[in-house]
Short mmCIF file of C-alpha atoms in Angstrom, two decimals:
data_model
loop_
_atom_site.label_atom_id
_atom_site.label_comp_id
_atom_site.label_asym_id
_atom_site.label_seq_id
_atom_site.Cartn_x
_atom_site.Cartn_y
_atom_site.Cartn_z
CA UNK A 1 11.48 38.19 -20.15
CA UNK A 2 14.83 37.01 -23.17
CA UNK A 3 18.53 35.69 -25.81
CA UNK A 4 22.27 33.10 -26.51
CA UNK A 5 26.41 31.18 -28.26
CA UNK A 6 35.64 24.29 -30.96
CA UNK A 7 36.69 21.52 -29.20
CA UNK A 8 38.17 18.73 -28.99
CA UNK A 9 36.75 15.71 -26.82
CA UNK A 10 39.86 14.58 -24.84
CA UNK A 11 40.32 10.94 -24.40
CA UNK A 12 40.73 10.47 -20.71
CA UNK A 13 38.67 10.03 -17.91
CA UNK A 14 41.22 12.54 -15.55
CA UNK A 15 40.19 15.15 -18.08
CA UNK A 16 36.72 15.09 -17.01
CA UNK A 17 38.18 16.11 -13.29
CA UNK A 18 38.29 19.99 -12.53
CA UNK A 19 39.94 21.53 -10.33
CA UNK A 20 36.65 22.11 -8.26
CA UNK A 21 35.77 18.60 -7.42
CA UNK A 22 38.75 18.64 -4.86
CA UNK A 23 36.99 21.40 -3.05
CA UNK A 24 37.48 19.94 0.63
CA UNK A 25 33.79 21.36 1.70
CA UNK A 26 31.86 20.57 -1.56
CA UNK A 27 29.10 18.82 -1.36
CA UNK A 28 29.95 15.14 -2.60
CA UNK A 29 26.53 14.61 -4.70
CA UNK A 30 26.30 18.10 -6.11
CA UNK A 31 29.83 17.85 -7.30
CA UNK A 32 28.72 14.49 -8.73
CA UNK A 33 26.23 16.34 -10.46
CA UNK A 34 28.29 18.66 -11.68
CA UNK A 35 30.72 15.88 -13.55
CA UNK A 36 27.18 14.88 -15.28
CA UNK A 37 26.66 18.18 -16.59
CA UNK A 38 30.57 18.58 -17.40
CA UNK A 39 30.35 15.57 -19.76
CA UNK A 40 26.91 16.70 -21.02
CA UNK A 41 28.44 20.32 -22.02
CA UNK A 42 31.39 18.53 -23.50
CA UNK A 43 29.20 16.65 -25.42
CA UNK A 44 27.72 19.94 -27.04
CA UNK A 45 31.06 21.14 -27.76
CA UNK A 46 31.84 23.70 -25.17
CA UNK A 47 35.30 23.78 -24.31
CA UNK A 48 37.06 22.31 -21.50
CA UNK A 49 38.90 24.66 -20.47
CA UNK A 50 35.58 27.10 -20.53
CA UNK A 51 34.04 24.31 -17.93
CA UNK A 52 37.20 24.42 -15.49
CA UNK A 53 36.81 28.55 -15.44
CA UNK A 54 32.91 28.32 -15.16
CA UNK A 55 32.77 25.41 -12.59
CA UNK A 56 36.05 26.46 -10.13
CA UNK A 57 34.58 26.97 -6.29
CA UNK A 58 30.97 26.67 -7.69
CA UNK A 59 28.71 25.20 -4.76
CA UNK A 60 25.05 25.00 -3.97
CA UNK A 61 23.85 28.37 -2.92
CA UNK A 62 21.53 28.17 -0.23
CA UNK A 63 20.38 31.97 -0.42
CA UNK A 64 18.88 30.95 -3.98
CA UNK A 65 17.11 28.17 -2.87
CA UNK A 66 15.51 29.81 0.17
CA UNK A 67 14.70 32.83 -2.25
CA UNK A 68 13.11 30.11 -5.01
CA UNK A 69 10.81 28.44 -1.86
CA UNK A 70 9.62 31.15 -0.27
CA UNK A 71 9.15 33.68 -2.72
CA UNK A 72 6.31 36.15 -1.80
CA UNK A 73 2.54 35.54 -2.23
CA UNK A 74 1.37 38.65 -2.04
CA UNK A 75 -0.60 40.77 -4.43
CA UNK A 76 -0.39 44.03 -5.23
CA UNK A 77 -2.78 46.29 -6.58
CA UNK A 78 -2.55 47.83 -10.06
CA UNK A 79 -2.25 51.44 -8.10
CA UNK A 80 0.11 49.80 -6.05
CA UNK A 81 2.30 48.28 -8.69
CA UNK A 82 2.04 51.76 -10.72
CA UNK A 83 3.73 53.86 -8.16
CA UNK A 84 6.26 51.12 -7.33
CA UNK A 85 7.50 50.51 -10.99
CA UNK A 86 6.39 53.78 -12.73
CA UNK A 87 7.60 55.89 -10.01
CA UNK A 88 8.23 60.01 -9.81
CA UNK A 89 12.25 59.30 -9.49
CA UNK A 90 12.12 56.45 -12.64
CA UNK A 91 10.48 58.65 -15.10
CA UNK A 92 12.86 61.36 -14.32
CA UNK A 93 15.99 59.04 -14.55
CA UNK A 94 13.92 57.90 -17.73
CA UNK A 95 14.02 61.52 -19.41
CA UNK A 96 17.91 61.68 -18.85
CA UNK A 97 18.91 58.74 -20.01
CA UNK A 98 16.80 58.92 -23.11
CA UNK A 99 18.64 62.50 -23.51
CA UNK A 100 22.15 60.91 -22.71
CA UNK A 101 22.11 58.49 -24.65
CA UNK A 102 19.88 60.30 -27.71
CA UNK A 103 22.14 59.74 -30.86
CA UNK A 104 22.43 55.81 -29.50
CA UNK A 105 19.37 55.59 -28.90
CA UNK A 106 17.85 56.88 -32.11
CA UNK A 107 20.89 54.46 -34.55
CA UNK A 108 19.14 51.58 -32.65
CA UNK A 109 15.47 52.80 -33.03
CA UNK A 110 16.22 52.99 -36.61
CA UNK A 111 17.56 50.02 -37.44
CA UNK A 112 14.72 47.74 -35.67
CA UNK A 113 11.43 50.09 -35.77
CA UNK A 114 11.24 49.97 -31.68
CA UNK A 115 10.86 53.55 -30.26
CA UNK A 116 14.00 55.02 -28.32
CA UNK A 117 11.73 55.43 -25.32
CA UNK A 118 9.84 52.29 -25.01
CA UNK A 119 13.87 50.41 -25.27
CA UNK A 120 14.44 53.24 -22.02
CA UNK A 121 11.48 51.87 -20.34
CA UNK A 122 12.20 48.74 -20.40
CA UNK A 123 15.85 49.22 -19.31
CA UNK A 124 14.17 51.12 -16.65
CA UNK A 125 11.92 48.30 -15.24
CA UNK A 126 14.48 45.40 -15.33
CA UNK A 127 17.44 46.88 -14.33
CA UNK A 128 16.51 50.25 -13.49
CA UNK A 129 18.94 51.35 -15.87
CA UNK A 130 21.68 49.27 -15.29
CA UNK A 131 21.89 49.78 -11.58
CA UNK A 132 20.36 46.65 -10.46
CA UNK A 133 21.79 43.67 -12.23
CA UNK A 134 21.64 41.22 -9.06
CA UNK A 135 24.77 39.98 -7.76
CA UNK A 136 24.40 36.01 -8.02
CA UNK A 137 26.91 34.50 -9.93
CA UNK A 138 24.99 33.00 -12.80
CA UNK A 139 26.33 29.59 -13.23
CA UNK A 140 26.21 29.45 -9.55
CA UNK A 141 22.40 30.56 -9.38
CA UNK A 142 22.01 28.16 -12.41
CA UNK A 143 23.70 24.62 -10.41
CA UNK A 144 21.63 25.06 -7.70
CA UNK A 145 18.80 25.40 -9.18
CA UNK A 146 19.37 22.65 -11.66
CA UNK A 147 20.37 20.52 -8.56
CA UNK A 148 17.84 21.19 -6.08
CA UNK A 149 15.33 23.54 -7.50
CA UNK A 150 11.53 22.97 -8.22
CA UNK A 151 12.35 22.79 -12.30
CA UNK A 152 15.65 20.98 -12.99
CA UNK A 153 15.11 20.65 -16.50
CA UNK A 154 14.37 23.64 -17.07
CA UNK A 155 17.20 25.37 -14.88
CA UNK A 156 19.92 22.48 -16.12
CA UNK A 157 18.65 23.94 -20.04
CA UNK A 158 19.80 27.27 -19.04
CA UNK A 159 22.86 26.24 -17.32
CA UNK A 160 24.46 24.66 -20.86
CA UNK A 161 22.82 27.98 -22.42
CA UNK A 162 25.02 29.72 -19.64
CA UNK A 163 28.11 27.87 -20.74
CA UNK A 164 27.36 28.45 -23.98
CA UNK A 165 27.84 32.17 -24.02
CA UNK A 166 31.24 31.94 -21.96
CA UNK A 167 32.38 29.89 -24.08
CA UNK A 168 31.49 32.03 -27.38
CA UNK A 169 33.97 34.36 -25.25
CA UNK A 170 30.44 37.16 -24.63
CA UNK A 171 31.36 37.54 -20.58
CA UNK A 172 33.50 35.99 -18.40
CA UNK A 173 32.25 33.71 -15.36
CA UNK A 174 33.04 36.44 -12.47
CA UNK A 175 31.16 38.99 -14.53
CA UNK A 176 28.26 37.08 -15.20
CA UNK A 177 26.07 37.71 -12.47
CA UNK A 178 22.42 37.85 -12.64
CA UNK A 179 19.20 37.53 -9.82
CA UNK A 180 18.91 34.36 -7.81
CA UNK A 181 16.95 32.75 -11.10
CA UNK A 182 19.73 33.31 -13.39
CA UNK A 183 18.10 36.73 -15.20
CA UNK A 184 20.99 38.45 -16.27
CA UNK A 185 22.21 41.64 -17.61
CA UNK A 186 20.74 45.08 -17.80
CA UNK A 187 17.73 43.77 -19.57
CA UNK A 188 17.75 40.77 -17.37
CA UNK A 189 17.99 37.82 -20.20
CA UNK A 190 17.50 34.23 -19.39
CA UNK A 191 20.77 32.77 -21.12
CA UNK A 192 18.59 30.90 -23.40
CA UNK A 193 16.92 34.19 -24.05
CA UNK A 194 21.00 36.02 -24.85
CA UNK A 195 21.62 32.91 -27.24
CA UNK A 196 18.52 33.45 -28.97
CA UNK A 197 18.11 37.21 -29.63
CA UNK A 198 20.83 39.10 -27.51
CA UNK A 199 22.68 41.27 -30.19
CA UNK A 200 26.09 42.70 -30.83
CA UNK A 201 25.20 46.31 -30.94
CA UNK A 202 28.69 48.10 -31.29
CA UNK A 203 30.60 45.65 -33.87
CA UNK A 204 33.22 44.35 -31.03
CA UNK A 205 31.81 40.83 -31.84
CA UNK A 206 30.63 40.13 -28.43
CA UNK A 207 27.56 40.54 -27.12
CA UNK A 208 27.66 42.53 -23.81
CA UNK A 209 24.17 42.94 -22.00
CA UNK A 210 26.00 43.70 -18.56
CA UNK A 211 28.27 46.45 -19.57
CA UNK A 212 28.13 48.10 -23.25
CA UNK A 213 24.91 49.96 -23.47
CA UNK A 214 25.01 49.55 -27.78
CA UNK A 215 24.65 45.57 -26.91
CA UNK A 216 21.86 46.15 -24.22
CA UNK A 217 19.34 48.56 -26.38
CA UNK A 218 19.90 46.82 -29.29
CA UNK A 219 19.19 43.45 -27.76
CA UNK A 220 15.81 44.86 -26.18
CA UNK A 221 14.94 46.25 -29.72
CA UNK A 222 15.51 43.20 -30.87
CA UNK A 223 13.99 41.18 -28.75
CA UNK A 224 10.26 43.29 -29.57
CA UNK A 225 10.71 43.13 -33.14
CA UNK A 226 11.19 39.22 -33.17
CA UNK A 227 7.96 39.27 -30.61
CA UNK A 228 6.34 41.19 -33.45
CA UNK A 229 6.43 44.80 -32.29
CA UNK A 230 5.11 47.36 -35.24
CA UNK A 231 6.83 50.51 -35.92
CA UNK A 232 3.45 52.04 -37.19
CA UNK A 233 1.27 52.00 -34.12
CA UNK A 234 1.64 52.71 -30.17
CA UNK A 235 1.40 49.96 -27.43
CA UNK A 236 -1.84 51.68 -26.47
CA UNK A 237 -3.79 54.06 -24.31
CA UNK A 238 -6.38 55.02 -21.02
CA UNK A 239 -9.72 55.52 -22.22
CA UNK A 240 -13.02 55.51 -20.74
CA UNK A 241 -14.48 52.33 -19.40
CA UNK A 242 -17.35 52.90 -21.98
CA UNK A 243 -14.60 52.51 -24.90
CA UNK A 244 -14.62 49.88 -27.36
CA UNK A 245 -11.22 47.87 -28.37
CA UNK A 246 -11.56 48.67 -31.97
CA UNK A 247 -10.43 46.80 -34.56
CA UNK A 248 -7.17 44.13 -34.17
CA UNK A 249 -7.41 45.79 -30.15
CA UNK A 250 -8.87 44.81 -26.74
CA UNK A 251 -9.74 46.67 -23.85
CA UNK A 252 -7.74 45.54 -20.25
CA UNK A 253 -9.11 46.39 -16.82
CA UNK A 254 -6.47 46.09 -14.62
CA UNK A 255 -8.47 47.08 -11.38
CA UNK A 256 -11.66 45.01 -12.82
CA UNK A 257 -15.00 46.09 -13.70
CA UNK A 258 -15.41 49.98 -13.02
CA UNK A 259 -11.83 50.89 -12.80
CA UNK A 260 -9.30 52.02 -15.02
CA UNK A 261 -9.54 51.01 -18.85
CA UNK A 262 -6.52 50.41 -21.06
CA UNK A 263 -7.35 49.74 -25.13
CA UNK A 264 -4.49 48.13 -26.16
CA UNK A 265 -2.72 46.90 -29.61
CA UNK A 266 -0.46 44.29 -30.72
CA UNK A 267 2.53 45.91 -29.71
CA UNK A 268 1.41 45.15 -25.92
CA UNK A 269 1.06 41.17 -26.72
CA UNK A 270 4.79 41.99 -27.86
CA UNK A 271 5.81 43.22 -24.65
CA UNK A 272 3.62 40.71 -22.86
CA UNK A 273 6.27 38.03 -24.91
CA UNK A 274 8.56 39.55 -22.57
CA UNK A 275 6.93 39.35 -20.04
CA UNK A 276 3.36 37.57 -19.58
CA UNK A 277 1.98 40.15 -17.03
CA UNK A 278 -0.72 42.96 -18.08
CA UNK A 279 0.73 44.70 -15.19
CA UNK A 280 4.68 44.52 -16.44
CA UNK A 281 3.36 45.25 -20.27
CA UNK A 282 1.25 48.03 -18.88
CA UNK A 283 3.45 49.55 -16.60
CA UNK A 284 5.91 49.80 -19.43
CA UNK A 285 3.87 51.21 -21.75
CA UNK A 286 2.92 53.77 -19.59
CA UNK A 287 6.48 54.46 -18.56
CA UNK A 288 7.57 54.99 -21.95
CA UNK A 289 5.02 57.75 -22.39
CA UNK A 290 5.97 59.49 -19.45
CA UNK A 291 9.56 59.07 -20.26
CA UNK A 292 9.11 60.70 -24.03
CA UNK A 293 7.16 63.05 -22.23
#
């Protein structure tokens, strides 16, 4: 899935010393490391004082490395996925929350053209409605990755993203937590993701994807207009194998030749932006229906 945000460079070296490098059990290259990326982020203009709250006790996590090199190879099937993600108990949580939360809901619908229940199905899937944020400390997550991890560019980009957003004063660093990869949030953003398209939903100037429900349907609503959703048509629908896409459409087969036939639109290549899985785009899709009911 996917969104992001005076100083002053101090002259001294001792400056560029936190209070975590003194750590007795730290690792002596990692925290190394870490005075690399301190001088990089100062660089960019994030505070110093943001990098001594961010960086205080942060170690290598070994839990998110073994999670990152041995993460499972197994395939499910479409059936299989279907029941897992678009199950009995989701839908009905679905229908509640999109009646809970109905007047919010429909402001934010309004405002970006993205249907109240396909923002609840989405919230469903990555969070499962804000019950299942993960519980790794983000910048944590992010250092080890970044340190030891299969893609250190790519994790030591979202790192400064990550310090980017505490220091725009969005979260704070024990209330950033995310999965072992750094998704955080309700709608699970990648900080570069928050910076990008996360959005301030209820006017308090921050934007809040782990706590204020305003900031976490508007930022999904957001997120599917910029990938080019279009208030005028559905994501799509089952039809008959013998169907043909239609115009501007295409047919997916998620069980292959014989099996069940989707004919989707470009609203599913926006959810796919989110995501780049027929499966995920399907599943929500098909979740929002049942959710709207």
């Amino acid at each position: 899935m996917m969104h992001r945000r005076t100083f002053t460079r101090l002259a001294t070296t001792a400056t560029l010393v936190p209070v975590y490098a003194h750590t007795a059990s730290a690792d002596a290259g990692f925290q190394a490391w870490l005075q690399g990326v301190r001088r990089e982020a100062l660089g960019q203009g994030i505070d110093a004082g943001t990098l001594d709250r961010a960086f205080r006790g942060v170690e290598p996590i070994p839990r998110v490395l073994e999670l990152d090199q041995s993460q499972p190879e197994f395939k499910l099937s479409w059936q299989e996925y279907l029941e897992r993600v678009v199950s009995e108990e989701r839908v009905a949580r679905g229908r509640e929350n999109l009646r809970a939360n109905a007047a919010l809901l429909s402001r934010i619908s309004d405002s970006y053209g993205v249907p109240s229940n396909v923002i609840v199905a989405l919230w469903g899937i990555e969070s499962n409605y804000g019950t299942r944020m993960g519980t790794f400390l983000v910048v944590g997550a992010l250092a080890t990755l970044a340190y030891n991890g299969r893609r250190p560019k790519y994790f030591r980009a979202e790192l400064m993203a990550a310090l980017k957003i505490l220091a725009q004063g969005h979260i704070t660093p024990e209330r950033m937590l995310g999965s072992w990869a750094g998704a955080m949030g309700q709608c699970q953003f990648m900080p570069t993701s928050f910076l990008a398209l996360a959005v301030d939903g209820d006017g308090d100037g921050k934007r809040d994807i782990w706590g204020t429900k305003a900031d976490v349907f508007a930022s999904a609503a957001n997120y599917l207009r910029k990938s080019g959703w279009q208030a005028s048509q559905r994501w799509g629908e089952e039809v008959t194998s013998q169907s043909s896409a239609g115009a501007g459409g295409r047919l997916v087969t998620p069980e292959g030749a014989g099996g069940r036939t989707y004919r989707v639109t470009s609203n599913f290549n926006a959810i796919r932006r989110w995501n780049p899985s027929d499966f995920f785009a399907l599943a929500v899709g098909i979740l929002s229906d049942r959710v709207a009911g």
